[in-house]
PDB file of C-alpha atoms in Angstrom:
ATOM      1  CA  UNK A   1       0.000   0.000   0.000  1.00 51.00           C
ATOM      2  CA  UNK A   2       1.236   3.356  -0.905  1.00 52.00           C
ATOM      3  CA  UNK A   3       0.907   6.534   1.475  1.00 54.00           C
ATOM      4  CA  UNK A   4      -0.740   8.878   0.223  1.00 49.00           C
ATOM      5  CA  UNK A   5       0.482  12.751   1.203  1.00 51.00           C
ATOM      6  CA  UNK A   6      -2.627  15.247   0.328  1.00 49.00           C
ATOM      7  CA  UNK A   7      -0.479  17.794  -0.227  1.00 50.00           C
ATOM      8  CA  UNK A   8       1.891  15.477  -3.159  1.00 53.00           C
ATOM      9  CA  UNK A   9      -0.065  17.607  -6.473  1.00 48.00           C
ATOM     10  CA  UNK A  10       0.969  15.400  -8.701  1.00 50.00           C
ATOM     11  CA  UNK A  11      -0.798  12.423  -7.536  1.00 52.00           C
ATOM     12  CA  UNK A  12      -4.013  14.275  -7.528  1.00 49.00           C
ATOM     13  CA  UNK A  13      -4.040  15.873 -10.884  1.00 48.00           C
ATOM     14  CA  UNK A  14      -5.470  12.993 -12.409  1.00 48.00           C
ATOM     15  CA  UNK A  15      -8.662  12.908 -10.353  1.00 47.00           C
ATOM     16  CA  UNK A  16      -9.037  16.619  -8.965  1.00 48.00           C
ATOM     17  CA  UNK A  17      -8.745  18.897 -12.346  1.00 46.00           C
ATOM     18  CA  UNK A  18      -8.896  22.891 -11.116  1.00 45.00           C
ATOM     19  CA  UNK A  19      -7.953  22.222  -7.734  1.00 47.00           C
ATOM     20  CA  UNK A  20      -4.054  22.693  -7.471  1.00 50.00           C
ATOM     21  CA  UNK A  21      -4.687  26.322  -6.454  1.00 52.00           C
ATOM     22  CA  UNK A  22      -6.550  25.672  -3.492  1.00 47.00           C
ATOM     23  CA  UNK A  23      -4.002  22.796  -2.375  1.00 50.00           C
ATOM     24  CA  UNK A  24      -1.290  25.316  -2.718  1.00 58.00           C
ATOM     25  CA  UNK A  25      -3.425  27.641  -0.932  1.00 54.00           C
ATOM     26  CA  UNK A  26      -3.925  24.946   1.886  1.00 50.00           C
ATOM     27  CA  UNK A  27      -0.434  24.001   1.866  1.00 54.00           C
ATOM     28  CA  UNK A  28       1.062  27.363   2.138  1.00 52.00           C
ATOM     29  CA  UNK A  29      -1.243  27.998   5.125  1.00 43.00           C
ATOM     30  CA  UNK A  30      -0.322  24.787   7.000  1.00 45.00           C
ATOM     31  CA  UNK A  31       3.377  25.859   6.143  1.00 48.00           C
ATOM     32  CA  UNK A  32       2.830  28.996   7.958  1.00 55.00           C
ATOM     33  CA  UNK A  33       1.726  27.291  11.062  1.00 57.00           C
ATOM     34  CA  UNK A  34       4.285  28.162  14.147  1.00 66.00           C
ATOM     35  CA  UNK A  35       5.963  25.318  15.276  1.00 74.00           C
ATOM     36  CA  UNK A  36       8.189  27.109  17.458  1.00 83.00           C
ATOM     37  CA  UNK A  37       8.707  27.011  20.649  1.00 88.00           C
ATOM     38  CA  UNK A  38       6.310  23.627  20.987  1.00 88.00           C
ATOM     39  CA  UNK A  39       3.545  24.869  23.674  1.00 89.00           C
ATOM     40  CA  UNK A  40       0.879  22.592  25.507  1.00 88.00           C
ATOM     41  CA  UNK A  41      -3.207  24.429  26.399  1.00 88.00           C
ATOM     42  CA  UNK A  42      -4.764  22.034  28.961  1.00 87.00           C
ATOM     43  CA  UNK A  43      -7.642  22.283  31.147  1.00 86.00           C
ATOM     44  CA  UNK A  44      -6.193  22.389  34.705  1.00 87.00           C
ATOM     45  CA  UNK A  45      -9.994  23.003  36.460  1.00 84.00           C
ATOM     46  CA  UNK A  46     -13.484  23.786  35.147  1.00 79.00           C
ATOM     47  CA  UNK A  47     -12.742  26.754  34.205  1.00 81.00           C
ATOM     48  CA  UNK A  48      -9.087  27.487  34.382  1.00 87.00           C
ATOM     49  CA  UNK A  49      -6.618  26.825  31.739  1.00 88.00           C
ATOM     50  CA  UNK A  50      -2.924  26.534  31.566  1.00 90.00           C
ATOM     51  CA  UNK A  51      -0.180  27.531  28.057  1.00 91.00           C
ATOM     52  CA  UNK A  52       2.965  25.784  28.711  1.00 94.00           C
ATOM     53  CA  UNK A  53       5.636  26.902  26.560  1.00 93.00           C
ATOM     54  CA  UNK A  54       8.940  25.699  26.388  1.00 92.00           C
ATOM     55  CA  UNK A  55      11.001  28.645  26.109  1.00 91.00           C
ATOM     56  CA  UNK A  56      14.598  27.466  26.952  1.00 87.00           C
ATOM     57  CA  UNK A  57      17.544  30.528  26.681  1.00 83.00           C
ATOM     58  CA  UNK A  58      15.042  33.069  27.093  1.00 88.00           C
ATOM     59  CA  UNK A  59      15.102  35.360  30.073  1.00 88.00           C
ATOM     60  CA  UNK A  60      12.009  36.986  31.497  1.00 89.00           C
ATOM     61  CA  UNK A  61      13.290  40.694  29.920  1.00 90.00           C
ATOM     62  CA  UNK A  62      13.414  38.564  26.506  1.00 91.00           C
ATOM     63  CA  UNK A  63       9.731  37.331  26.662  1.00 92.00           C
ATOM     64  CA  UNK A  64       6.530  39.730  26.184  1.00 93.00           C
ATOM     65  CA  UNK A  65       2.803  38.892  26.650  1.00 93.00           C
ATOM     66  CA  UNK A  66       0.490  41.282  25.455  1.00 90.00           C
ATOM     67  CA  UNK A  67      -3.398  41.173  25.592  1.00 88.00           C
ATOM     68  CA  UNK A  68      -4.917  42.947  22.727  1.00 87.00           C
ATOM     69  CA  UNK A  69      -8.878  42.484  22.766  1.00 85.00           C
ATOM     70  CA  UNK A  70      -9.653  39.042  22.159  1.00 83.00           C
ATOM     71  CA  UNK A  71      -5.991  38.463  21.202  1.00 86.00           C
ATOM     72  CA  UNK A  72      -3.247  37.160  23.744  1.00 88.00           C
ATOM     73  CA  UNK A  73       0.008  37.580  21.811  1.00 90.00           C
ATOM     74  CA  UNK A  74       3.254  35.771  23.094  1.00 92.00           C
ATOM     75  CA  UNK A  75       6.489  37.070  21.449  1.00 92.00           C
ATOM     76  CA  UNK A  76       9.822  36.113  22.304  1.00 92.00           C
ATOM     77  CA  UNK A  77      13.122  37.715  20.926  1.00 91.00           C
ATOM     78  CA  UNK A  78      16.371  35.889  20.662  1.00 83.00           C
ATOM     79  CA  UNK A  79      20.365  37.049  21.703  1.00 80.00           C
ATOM     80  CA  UNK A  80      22.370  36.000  19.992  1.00 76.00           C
ATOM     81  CA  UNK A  81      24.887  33.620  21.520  1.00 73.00           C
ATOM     82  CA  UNK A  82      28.198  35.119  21.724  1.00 76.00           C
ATOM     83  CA  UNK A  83      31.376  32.754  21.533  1.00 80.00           C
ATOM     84  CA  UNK A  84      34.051  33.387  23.576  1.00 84.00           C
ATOM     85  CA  UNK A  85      37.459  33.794  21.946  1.00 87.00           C
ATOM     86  CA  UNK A  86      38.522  30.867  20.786  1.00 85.00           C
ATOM     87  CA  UNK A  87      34.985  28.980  20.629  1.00 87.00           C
ATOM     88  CA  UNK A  88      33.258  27.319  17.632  1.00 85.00           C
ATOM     89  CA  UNK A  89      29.816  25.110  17.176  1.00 79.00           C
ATOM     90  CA  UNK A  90      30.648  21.629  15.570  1.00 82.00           C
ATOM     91  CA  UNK A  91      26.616  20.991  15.863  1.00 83.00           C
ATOM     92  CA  UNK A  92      23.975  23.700  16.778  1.00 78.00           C
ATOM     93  CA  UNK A  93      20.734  22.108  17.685  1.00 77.00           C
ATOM     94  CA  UNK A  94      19.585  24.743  20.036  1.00 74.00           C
ATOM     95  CA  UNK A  95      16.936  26.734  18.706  1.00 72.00           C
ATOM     96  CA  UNK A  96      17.755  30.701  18.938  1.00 77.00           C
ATOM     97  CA  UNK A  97      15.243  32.492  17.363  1.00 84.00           C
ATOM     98  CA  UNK A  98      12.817  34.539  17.426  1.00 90.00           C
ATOM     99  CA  UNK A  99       8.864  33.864  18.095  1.00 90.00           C
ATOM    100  CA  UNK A 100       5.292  35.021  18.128  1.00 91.00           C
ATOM    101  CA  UNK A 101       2.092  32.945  19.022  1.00 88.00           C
ATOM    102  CA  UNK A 102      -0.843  34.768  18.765  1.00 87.00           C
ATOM    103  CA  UNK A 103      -4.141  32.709  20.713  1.00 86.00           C
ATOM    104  CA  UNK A 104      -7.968  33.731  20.347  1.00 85.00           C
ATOM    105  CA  UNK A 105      -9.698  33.640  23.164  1.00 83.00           C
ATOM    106  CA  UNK A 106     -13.226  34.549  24.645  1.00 80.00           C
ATOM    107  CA  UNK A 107     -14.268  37.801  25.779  1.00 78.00           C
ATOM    108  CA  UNK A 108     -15.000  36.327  29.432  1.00 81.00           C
ATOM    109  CA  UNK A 109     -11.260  34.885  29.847  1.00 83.00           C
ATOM    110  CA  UNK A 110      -8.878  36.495  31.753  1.00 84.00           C
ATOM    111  CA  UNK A 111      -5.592  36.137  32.203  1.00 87.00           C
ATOM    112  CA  UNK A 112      -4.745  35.320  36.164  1.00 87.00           C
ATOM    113  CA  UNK A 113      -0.708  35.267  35.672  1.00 89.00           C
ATOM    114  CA  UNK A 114       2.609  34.185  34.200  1.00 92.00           C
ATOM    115  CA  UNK A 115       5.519  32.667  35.452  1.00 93.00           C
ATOM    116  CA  UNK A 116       9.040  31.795  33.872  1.00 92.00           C
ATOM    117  CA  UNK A 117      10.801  28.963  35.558  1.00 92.00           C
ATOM    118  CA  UNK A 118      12.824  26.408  34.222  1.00 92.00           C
ATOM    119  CA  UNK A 119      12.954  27.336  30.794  1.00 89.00           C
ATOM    120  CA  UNK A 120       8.827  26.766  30.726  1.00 94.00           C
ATOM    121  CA  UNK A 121       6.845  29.876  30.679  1.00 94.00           C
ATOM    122  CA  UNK A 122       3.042  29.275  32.281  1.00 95.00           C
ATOM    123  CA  UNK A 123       0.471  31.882  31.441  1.00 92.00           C
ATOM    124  CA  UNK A 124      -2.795  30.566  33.575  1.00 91.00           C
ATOM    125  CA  UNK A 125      -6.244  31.819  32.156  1.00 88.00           C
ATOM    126  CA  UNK A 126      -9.761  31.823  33.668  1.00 87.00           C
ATOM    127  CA  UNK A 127     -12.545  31.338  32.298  1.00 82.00           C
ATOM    128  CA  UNK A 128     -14.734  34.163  34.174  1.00 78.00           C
ATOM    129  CA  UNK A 129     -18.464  32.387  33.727  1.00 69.00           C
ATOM    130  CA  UNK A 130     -21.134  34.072  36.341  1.00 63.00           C
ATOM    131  CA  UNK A 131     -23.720  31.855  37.440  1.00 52.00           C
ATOM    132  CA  UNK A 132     -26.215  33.813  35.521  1.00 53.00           C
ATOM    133  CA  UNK A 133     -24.274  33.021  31.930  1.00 58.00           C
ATOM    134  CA  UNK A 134     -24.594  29.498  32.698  1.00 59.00           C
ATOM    135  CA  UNK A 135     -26.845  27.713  30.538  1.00 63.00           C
ATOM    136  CA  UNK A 136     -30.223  27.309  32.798  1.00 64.00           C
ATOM    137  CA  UNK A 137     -32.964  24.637  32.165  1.00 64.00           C
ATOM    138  CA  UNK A 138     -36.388  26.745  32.788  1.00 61.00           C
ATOM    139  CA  UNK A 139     -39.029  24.759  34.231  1.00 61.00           C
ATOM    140  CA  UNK A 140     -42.254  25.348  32.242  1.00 65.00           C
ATOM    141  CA  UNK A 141     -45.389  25.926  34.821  1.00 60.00           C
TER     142      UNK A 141
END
């Protein structure tokens, strides 16, 4: 059995005429995805939420969080890494770059804090539902 890669064009163009636009379109978008640094969202309670990222070699002064309307931006800008005298890389596999994650989220969510340590930063949200914006089942009389 072969695997089959939607985003291979040339295998398609036999059964999808017209539609290598759109799979560019899709792959360029997918391509555009950040990948960097990896970050975890969990649930940690009904209604509060955790973003784990794994920021490594940045310090706090290096890391901004910015809340812009719906819009909680996370950007992070890189040092560079300066050698001593003397120094060289044979392999560099440590990541030094720049980065900005941008996450929706609702209007009722606010964000309680954020915390650096141990090359994770933790940005805890909460979910700020009143028990009147609850969904209710009305009894009918």
């Amino acid at each position: 059995m072969t695997n089959f890669n939607v985003f291979d064009f040339h295998k398609l163009d036999p059964f999808a005429i017209g539609f290598n636009k759109m799979l560019e379109d899709l792959q360029n978008s997918v391509d555009k995805i950040p990948s960097y640094p990896p970050y975890n969202i969990k649930q940690v309670k009904d209604n509060k939420y955790l973003i784990e990222m794994a920021v490594a070699g940045f310090a706090k002064s290096d890391i901004e969080i910015t809340l812009d309307g719906n819009k909680l931006m996370v950007s992070g800008a890189a040092k560079e890494q300066e050698l001593e005298e003397g120094e060289t890389f044979f392999h560099k596999g440590i990541a030094n770059r720049n980065f900005k994650h941008t996450f929706k989220i609702a209007d009722k969510v606010e964000i309680e804090n954020a915390e650096l340590a141990n090359g994770m930063l933790k940005i805890w949200l909460e979910n700020m539902v009143k028990a009147q914006d609850a969904i209710k089942k009305i009894s009918i009389k």
